[in-house]
PDB file of C-alpha atoms in Angstrom:
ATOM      1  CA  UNK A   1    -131.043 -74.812-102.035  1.00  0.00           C
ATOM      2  CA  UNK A   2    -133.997 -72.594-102.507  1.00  0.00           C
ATOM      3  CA  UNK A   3    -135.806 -71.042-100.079  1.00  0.00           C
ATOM      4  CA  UNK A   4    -138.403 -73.072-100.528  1.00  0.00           C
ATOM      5  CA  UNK A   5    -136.390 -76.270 -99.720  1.00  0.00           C
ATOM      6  CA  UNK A   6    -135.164 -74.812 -96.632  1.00  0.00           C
ATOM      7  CA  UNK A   7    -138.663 -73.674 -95.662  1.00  0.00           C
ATOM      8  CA  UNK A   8    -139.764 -77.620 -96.764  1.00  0.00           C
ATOM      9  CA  UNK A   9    -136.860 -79.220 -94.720  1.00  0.00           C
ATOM     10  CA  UNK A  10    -137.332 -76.811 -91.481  1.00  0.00           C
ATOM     11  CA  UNK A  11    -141.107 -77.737 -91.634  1.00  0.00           C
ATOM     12  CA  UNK A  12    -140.191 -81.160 -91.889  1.00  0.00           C
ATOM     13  CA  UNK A  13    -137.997 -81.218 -88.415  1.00  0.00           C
ATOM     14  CA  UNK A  14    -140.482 -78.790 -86.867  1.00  0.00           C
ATOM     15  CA  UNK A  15    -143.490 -81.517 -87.737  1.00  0.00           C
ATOM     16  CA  UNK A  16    -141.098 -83.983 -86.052  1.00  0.00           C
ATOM     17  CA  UNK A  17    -140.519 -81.527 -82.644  1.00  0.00           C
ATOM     18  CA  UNK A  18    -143.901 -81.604 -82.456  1.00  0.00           C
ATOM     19  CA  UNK A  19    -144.039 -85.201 -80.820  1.00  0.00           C
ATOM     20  CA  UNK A  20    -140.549 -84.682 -79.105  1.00  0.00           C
ATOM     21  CA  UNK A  21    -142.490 -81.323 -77.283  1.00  0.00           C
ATOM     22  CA  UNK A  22    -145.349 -83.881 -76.622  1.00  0.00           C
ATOM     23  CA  UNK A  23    -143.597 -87.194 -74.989  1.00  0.00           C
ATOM     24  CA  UNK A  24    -140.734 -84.727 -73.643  1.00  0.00           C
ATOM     25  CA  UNK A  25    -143.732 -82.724 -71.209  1.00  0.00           C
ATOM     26  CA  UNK A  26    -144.940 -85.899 -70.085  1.00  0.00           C
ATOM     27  CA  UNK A  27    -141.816 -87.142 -68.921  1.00  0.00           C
ATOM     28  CA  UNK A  28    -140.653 -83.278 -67.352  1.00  0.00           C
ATOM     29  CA  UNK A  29    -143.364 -83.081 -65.381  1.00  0.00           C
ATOM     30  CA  UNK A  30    -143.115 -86.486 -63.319  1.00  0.00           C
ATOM     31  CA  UNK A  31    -139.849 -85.349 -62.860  1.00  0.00           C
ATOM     32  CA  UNK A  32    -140.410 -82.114 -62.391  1.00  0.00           C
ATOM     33  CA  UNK A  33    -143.395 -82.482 -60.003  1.00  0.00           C
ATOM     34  CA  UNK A  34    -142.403 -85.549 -58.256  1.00  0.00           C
ATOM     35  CA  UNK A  35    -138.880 -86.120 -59.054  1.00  0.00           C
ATOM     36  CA  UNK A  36    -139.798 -89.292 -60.815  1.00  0.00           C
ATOM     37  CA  UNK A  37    -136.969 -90.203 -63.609  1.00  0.00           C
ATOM     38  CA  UNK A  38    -139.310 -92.686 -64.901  1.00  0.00           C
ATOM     39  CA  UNK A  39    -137.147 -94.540 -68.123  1.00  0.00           C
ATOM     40  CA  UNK A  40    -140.056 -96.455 -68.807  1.00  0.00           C
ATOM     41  CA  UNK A  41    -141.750 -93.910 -70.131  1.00  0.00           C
ATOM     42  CA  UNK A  42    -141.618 -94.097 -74.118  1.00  0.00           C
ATOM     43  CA  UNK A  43    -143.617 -97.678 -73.740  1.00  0.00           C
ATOM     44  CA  UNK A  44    -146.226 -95.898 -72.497  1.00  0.00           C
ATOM     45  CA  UNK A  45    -146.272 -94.217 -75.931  1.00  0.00           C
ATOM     46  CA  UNK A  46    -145.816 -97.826 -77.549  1.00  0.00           C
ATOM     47  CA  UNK A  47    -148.938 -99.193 -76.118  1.00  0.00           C
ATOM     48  CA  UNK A  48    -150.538 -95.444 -76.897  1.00  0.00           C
ATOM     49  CA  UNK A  49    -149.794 -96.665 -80.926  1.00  0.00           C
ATOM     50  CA  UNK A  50    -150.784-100.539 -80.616  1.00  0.00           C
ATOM     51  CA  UNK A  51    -154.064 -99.442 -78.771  1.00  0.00           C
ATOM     52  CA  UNK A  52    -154.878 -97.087 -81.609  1.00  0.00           C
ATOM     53  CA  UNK A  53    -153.516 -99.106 -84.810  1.00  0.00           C
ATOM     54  CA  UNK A  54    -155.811-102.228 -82.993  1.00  0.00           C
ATOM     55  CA  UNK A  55    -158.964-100.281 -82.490  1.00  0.00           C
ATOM     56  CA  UNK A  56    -158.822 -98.908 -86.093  1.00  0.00           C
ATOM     57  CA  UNK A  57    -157.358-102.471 -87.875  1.00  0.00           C
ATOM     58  CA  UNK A  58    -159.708-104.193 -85.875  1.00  0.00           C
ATOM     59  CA  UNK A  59    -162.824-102.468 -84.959  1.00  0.00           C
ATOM     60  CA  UNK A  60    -162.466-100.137 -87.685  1.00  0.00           C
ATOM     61  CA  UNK A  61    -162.098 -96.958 -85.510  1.00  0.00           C
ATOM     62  CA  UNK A  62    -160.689 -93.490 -86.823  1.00  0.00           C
ATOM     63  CA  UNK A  63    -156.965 -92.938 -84.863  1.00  0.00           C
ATOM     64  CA  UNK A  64    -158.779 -89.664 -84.261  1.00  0.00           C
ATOM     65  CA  UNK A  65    -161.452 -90.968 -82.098  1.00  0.00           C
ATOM     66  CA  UNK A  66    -158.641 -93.220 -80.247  1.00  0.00           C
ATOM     67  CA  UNK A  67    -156.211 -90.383 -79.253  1.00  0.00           C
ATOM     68  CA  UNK A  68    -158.873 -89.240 -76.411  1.00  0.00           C
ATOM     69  CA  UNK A  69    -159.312 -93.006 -75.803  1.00  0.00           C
ATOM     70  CA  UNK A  70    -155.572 -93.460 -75.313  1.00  0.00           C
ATOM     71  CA  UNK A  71    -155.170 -90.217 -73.239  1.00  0.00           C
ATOM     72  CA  UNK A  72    -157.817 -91.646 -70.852  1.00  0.00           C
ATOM     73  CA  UNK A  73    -156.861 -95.384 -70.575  1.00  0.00           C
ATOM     74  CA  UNK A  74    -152.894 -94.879 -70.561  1.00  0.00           C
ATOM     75  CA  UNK A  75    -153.577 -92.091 -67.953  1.00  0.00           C
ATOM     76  CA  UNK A  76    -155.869 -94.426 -66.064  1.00  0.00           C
ATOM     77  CA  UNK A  77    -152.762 -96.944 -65.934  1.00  0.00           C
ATOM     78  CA  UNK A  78    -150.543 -94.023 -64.688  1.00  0.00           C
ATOM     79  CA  UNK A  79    -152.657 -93.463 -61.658  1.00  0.00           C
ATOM     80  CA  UNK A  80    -152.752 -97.177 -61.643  1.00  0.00           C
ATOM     81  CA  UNK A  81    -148.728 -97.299 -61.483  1.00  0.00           C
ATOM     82  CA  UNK A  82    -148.224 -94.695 -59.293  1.00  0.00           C
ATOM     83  CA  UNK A  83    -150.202 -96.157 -56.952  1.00  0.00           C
ATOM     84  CA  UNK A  84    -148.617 -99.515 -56.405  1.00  0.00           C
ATOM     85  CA  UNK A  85    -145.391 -98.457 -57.183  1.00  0.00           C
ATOM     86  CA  UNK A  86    -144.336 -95.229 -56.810  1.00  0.00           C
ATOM     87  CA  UNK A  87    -146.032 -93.570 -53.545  1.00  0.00           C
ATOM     88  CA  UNK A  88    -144.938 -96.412 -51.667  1.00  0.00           C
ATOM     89  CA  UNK A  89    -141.245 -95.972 -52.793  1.00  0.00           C
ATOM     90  CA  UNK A  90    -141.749 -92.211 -51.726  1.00  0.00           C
ATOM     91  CA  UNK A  91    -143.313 -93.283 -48.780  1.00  0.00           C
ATOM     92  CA  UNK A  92    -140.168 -95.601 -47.867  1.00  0.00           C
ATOM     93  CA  UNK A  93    -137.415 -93.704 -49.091  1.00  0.00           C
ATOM     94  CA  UNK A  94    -135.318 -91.565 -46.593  1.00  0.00           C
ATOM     95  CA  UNK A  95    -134.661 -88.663 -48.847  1.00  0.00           C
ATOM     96  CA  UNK A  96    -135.564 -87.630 -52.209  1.00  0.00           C
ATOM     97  CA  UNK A  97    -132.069 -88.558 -53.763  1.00  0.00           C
ATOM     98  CA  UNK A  98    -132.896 -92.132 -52.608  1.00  0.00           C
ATOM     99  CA  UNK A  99    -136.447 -92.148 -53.930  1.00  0.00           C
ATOM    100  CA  UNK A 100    -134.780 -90.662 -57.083  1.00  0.00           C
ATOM    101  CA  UNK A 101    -132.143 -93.969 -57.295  1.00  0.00           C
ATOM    102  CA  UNK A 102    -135.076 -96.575 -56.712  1.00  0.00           C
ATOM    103  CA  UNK A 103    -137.753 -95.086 -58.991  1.00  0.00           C
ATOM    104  CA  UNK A 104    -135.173 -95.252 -61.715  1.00  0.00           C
ATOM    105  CA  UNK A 105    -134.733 -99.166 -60.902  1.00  0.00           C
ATOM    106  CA  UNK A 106    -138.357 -99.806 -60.885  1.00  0.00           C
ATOM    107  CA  UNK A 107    -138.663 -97.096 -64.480  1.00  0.00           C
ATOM    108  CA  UNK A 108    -136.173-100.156 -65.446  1.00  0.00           C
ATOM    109  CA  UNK A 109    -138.363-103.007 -64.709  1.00  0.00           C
ATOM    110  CA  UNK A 110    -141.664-101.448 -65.825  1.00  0.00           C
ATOM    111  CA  UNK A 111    -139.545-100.844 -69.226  1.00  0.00           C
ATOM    112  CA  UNK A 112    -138.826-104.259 -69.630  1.00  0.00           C
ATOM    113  CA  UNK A 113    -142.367-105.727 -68.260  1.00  0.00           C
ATOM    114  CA  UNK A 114    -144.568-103.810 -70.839  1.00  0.00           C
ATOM    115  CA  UNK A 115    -142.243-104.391 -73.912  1.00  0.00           C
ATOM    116  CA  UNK A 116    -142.576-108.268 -73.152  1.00  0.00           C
ATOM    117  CA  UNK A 117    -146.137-107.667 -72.866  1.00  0.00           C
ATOM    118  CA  UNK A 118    -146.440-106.116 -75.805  1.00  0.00           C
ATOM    119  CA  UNK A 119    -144.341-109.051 -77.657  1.00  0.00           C
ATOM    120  CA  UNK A 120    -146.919-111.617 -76.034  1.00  0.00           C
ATOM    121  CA  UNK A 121    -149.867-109.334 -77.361  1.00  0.00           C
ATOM    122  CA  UNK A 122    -149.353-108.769 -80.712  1.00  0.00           C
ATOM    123  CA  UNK A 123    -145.293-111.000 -81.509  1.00  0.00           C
ATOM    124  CA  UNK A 124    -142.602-108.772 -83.219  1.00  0.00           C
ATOM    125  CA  UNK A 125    -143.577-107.856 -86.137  1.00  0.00           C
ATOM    126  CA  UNK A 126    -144.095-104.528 -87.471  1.00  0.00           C
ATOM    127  CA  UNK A 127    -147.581-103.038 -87.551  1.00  0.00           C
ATOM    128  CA  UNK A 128    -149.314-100.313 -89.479  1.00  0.00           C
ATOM    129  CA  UNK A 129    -152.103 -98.914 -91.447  1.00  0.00           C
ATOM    130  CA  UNK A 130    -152.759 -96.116 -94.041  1.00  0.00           C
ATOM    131  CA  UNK A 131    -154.282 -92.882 -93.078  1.00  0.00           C
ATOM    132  CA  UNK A 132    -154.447 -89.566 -94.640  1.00  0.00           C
ATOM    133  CA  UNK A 133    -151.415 -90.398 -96.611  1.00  0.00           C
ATOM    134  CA  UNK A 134    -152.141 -88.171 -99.777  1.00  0.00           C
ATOM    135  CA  UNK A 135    -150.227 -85.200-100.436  1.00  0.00           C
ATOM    136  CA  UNK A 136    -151.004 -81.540 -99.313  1.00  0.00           C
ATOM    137  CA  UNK A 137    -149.406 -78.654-101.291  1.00  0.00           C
ATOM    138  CA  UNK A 138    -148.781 -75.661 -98.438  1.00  0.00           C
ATOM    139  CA  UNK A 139    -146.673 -72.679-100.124  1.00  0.00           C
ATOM    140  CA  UNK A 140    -144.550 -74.677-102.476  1.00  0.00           C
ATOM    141  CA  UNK A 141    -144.164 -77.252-100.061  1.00  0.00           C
ATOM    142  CA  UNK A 142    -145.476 -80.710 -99.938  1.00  0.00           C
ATOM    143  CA  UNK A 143    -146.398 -82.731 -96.495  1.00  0.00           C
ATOM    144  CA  UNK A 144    -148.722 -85.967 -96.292  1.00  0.00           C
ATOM    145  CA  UNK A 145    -151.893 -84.499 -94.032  1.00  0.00           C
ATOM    146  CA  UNK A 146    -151.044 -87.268 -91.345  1.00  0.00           C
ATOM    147  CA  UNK A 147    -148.009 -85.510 -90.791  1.00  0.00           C
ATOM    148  CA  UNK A 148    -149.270 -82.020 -90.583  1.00  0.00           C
ATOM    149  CA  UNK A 149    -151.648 -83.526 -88.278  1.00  0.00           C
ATOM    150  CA  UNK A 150    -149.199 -84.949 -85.676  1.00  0.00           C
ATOM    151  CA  UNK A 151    -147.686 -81.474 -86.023  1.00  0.00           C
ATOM    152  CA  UNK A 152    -151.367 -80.088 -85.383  1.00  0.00           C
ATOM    153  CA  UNK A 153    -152.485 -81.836 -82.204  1.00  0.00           C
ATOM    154  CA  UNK A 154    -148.907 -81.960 -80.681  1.00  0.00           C
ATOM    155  CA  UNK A 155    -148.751 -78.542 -80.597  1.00  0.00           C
ATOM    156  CA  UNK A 156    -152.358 -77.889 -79.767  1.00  0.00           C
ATOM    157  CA  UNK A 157    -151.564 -80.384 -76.609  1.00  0.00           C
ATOM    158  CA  UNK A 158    -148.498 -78.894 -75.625  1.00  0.00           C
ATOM    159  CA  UNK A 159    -149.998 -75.351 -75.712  1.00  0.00           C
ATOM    160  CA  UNK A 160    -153.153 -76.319 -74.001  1.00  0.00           C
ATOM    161  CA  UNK A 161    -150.871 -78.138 -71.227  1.00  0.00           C
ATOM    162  CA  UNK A 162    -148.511 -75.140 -70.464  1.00  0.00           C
ATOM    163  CA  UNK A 163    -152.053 -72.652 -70.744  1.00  0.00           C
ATOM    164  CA  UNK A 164    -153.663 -75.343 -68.173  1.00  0.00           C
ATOM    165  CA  UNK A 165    -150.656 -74.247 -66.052  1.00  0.00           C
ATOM    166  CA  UNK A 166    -150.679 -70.654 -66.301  1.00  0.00           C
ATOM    167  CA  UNK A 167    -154.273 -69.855 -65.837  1.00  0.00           C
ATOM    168  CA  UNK A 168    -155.716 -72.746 -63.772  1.00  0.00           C
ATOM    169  CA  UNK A 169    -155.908 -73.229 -60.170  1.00  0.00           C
ATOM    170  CA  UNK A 170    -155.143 -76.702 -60.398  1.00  0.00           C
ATOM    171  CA  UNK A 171    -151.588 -75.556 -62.876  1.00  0.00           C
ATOM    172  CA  UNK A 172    -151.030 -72.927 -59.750  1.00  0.00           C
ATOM    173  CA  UNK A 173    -150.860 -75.911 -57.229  1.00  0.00           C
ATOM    174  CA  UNK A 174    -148.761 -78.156 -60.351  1.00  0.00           C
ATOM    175  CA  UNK A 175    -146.209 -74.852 -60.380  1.00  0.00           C
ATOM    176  CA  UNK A 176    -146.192 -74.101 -56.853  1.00  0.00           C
ATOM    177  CA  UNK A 177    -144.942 -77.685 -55.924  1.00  0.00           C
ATOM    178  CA  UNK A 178    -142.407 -77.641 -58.688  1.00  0.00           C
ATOM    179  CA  UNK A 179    -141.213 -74.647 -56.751  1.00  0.00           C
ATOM    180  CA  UNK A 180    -141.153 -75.326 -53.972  1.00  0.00           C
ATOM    181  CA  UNK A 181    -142.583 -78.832 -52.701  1.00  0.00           C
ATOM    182  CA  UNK A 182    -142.649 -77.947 -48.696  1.00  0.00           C
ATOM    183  CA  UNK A 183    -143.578 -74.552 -49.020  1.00  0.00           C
ATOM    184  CA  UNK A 184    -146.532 -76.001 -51.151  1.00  0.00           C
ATOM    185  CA  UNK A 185    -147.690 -78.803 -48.983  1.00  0.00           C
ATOM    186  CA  UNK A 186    -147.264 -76.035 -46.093  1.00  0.00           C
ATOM    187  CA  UNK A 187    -149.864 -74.230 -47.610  1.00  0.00           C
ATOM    188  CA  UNK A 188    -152.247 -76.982 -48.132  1.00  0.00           C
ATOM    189  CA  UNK A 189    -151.827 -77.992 -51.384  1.00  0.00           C
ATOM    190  CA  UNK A 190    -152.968 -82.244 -51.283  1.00  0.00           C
ATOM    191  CA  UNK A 191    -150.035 -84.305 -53.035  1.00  0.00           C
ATOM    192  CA  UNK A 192    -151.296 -87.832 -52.633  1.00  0.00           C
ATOM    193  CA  UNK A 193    -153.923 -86.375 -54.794  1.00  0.00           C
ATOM    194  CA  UNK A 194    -152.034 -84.568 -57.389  1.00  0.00           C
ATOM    195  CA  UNK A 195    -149.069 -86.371 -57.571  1.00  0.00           C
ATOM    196  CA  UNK A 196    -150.981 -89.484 -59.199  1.00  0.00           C
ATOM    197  CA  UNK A 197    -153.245 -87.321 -61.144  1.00  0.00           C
ATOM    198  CA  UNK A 198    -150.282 -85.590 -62.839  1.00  0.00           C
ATOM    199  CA  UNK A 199    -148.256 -88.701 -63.216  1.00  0.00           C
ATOM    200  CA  UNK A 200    -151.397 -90.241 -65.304  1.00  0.00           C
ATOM    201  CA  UNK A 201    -151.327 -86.915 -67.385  1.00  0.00           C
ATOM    202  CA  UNK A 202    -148.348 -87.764 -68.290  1.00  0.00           C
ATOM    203  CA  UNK A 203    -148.344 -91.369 -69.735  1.00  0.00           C
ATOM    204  CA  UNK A 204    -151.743 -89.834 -71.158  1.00  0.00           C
ATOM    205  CA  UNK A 205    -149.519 -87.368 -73.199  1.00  0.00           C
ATOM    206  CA  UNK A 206    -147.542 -90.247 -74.069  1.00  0.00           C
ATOM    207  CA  UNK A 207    -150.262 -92.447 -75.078  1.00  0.00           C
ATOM    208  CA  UNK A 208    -151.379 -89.326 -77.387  1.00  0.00           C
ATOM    209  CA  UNK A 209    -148.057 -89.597 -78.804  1.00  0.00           C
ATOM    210  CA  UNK A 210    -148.324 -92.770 -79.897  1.00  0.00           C
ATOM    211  CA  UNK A 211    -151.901 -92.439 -81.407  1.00  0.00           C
ATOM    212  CA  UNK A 212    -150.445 -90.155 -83.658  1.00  0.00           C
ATOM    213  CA  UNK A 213    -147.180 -92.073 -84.376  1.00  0.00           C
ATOM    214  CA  UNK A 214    -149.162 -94.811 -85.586  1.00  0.00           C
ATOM    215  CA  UNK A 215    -150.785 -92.964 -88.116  1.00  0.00           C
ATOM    216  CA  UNK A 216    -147.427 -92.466 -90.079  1.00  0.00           C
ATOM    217  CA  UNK A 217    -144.962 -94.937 -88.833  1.00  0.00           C
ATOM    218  CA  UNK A 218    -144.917 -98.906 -88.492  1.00  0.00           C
ATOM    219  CA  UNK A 219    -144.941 -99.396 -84.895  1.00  0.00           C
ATOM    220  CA  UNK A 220    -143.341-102.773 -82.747  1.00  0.00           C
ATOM    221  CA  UNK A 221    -142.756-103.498 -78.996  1.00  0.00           C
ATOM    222  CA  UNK A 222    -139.377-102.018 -78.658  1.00  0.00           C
ATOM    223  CA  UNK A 223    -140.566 -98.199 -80.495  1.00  0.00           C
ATOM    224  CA  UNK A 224    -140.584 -96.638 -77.674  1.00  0.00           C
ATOM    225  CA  UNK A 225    -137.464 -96.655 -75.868  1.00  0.00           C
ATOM    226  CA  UNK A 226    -135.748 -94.308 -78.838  1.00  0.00           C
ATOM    227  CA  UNK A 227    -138.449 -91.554 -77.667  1.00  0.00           C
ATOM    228  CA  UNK A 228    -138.003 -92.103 -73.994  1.00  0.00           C
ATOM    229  CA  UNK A 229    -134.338 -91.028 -74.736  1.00  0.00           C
ATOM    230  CA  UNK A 230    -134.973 -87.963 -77.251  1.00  0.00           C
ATOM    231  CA  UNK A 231    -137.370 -86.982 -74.464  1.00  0.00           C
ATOM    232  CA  UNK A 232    -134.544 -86.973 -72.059  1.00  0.00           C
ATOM    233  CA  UNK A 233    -132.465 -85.258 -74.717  1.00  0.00           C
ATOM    234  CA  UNK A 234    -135.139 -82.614 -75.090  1.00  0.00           C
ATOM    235  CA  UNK A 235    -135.639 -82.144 -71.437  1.00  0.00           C
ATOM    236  CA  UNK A 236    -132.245 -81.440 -71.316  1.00  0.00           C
ATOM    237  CA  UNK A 237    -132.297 -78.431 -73.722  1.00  0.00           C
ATOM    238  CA  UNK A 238    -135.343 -76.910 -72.016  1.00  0.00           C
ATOM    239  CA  UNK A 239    -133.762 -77.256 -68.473  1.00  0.00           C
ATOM    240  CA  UNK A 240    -135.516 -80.133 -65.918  1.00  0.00           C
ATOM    241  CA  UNK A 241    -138.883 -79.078 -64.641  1.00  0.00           C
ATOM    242  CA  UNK A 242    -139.494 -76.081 -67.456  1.00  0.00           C
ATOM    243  CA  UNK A 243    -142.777 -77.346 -69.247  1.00  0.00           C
ATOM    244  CA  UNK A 244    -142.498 -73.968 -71.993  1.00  0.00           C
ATOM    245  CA  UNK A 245    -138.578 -75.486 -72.476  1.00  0.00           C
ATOM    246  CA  UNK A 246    -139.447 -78.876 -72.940  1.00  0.00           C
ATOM    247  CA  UNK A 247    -141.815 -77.616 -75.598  1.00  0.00           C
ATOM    248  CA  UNK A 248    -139.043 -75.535 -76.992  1.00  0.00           C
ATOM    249  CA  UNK A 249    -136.758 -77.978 -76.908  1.00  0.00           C
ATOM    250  CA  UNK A 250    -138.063 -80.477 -78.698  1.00  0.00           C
ATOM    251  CA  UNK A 251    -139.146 -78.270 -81.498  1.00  0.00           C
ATOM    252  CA  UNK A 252    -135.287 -77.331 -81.749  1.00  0.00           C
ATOM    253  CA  UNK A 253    -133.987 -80.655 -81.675  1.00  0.00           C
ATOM    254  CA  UNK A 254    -136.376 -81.886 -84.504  1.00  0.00           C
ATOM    255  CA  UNK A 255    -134.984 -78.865 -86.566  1.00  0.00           C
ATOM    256  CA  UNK A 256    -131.302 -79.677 -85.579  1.00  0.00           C
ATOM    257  CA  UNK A 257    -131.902 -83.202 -86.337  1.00  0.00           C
ATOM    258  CA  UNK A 258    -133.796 -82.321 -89.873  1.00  0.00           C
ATOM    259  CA  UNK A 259    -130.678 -80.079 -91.250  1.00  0.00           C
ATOM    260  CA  UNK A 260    -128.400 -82.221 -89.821  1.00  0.00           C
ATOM    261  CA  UNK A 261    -129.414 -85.169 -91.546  1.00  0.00           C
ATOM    262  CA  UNK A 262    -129.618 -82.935 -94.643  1.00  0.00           C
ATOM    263  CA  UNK A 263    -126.399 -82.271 -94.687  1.00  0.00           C
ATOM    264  CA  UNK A 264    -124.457 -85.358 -93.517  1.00  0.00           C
ATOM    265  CA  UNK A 265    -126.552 -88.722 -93.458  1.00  0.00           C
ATOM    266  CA  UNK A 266    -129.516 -89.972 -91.977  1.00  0.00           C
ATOM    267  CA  UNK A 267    -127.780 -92.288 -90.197  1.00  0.00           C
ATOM    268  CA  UNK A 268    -126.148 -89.964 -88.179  1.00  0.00           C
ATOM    269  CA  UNK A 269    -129.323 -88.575 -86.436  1.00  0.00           C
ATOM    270  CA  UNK A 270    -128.762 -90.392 -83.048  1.00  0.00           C
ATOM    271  CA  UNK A 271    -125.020 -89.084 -83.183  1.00  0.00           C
ATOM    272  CA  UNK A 272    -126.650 -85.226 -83.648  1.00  0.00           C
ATOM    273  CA  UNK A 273    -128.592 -85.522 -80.932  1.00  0.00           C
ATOM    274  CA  UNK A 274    -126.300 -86.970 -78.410  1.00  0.00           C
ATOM    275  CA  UNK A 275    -124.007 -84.333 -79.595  1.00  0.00           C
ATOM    276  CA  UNK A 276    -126.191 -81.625 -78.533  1.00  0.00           C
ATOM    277  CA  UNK A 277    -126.945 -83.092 -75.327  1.00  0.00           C
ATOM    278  CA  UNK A 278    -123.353 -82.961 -74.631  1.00  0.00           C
ATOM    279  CA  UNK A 279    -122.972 -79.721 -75.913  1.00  0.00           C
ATOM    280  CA  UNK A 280    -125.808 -78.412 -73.867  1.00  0.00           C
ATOM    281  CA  UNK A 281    -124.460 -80.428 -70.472  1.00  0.00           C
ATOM    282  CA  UNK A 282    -121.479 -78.667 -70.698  1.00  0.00           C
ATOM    283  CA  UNK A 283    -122.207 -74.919 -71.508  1.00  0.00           C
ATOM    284  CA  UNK A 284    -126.053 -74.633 -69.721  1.00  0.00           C
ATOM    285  CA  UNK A 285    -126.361 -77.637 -67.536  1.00  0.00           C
ATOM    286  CA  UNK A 286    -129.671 -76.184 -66.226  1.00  0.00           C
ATOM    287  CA  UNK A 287    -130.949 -76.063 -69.910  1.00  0.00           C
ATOM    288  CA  UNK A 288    -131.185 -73.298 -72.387  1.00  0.00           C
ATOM    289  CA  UNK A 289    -134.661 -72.284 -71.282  1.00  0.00           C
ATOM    290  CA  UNK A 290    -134.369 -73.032 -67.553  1.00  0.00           C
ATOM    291  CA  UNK A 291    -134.557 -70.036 -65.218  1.00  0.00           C
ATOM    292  CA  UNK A 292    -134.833 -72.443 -62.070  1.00  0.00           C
ATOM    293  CA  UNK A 293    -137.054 -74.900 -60.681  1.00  0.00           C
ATOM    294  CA  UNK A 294    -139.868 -73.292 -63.251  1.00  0.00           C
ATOM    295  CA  UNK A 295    -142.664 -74.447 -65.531  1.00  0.00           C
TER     296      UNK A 295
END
């Protein structure tokens, strides 16, 4: 291969870590935050893609315009959701391994509910649209621009999202409690106010994720439960509550994925990842990038 092949195919998985890093930060920090192992996440990033390919099949909307939209109504919905469902489980559960146990029951049943929603909304059938499909020449290589897009915002997102932590007060109080929760509610910080907020930010990543999808992939109700367990994969390799990992991590798998399919068969890529979640389980259990309960 030349080197511009490898540089093409590296790209390629790179451009695909891209919206791992995206859905995978979502998911880490609900967990991270409030220890939320929500498995209904990736339908979140469904709707995120029907909402978009709608607006622009019907209304005639750019997906550009829509991927604010989507951040704000599926983030809207989170705060929604958290609300009736999740800070009364907290509320009700004696510890947090129990609250842990029951959230991922009712992550089951929200999983279920929207993708049966979805399939009463718009049926089965596979959905899409054209947009920015021609060509770009970069260095040798070749990449549609809706790709190099996805790659684009998804890393513009993720980066913005770990800066918001760093250098905001509002990403101090998100850190602190991933810390240390009591120490941080000891010194005042409100979590019946930030705990829904952040949750929402979350399926509003998600929704973003799906915006973007849309513009390159056909999209049906049952999409998103492949990305709710990459995420988990990804979230894995970064190490559970480490936003910079998840981001990382999903740029890594994409690339592992990319070469690996290269060099065996695309069929295989659901094999390569689960190997290197294994892999990763059994040498750093606390993920590669994880130094602790850290962001």
């Amino acid at each position: 291969m030349s080197f511009t092949s490898w540089a093409e195919l590296i790209a390629g998985g790179l451009i695909t870590g891209g919206i791992y890093a995206l859905v995978a930060i979502g998911l880490n920090l609900q967990y991270g935050l409030m220890r939320i192992m929500n498995i209904s996440h990736g339908e979140f990033l469904m709707l995120g893609a029907f909402l978009t390919w709608w607006a622009h099949a019907a209304l005639g909307l750019s997906p550009l315009l829509m991927m604010p939209v989507a951040f704000v109504v599926l983030g809207t919905l989170g705060v929604v959701i958290h609300a009736l469902c999740f800070r009364r489980l907290a509320a009700r559960a004696p510890n947090v391994d129990v609250f842990e146990a029951r959230s991922l029951m009712v992550g089951f049943g929200l999983m279920f509910a929207v993708q049966n929603a979805a399939l009463l909304a718009w049926g089965g059938d596979l959905r899409g649209y054209e947009y920015l499909a021609q060509p770009v020449q970069l260095g040798g290589m070749r990449f549609t621009a809706n790709k190099l897009l996805i790659f684009g915002v998804s890393l513009l997102l993720s980066l913005a999202f770990i800066a918001l932590l760093k250098f905001t007060l509002l990403g101090k109080a998100v850190r602190a409690l991933m810390q240390s929760p009591t120490g941080a509610q000891l010194v005042g910080i409100d979590t019946r106010r930030l705990h829904p907020l952040m949750f929402g930010v979350g399926l509003g990543l998600s929704g973003v994720a799906g915006a973007l999808l849309s513009t390159t992939y056909d999209i049906n109700p049952s999409m998103g439960e492949p990305y709710t367990v990459t995420a988990l994969i990804v979230i894995t390799l970064g190490g559970f509550g480490s936003i910079v990992g998840s981001l990382a991590g999903g740029l890594m798998l994409g690339v592992v994925e990319a070469l690996g399919m290269h060099f065996t068969s695309p069929s295989l890529k659901m094999l390569l990842s689960y190997g290197v979640f294994i892999g990763v389980l059994l040498w750093r259990p606390n993920g590669l990038f994880s130094r602790g309960r850290q962001s």
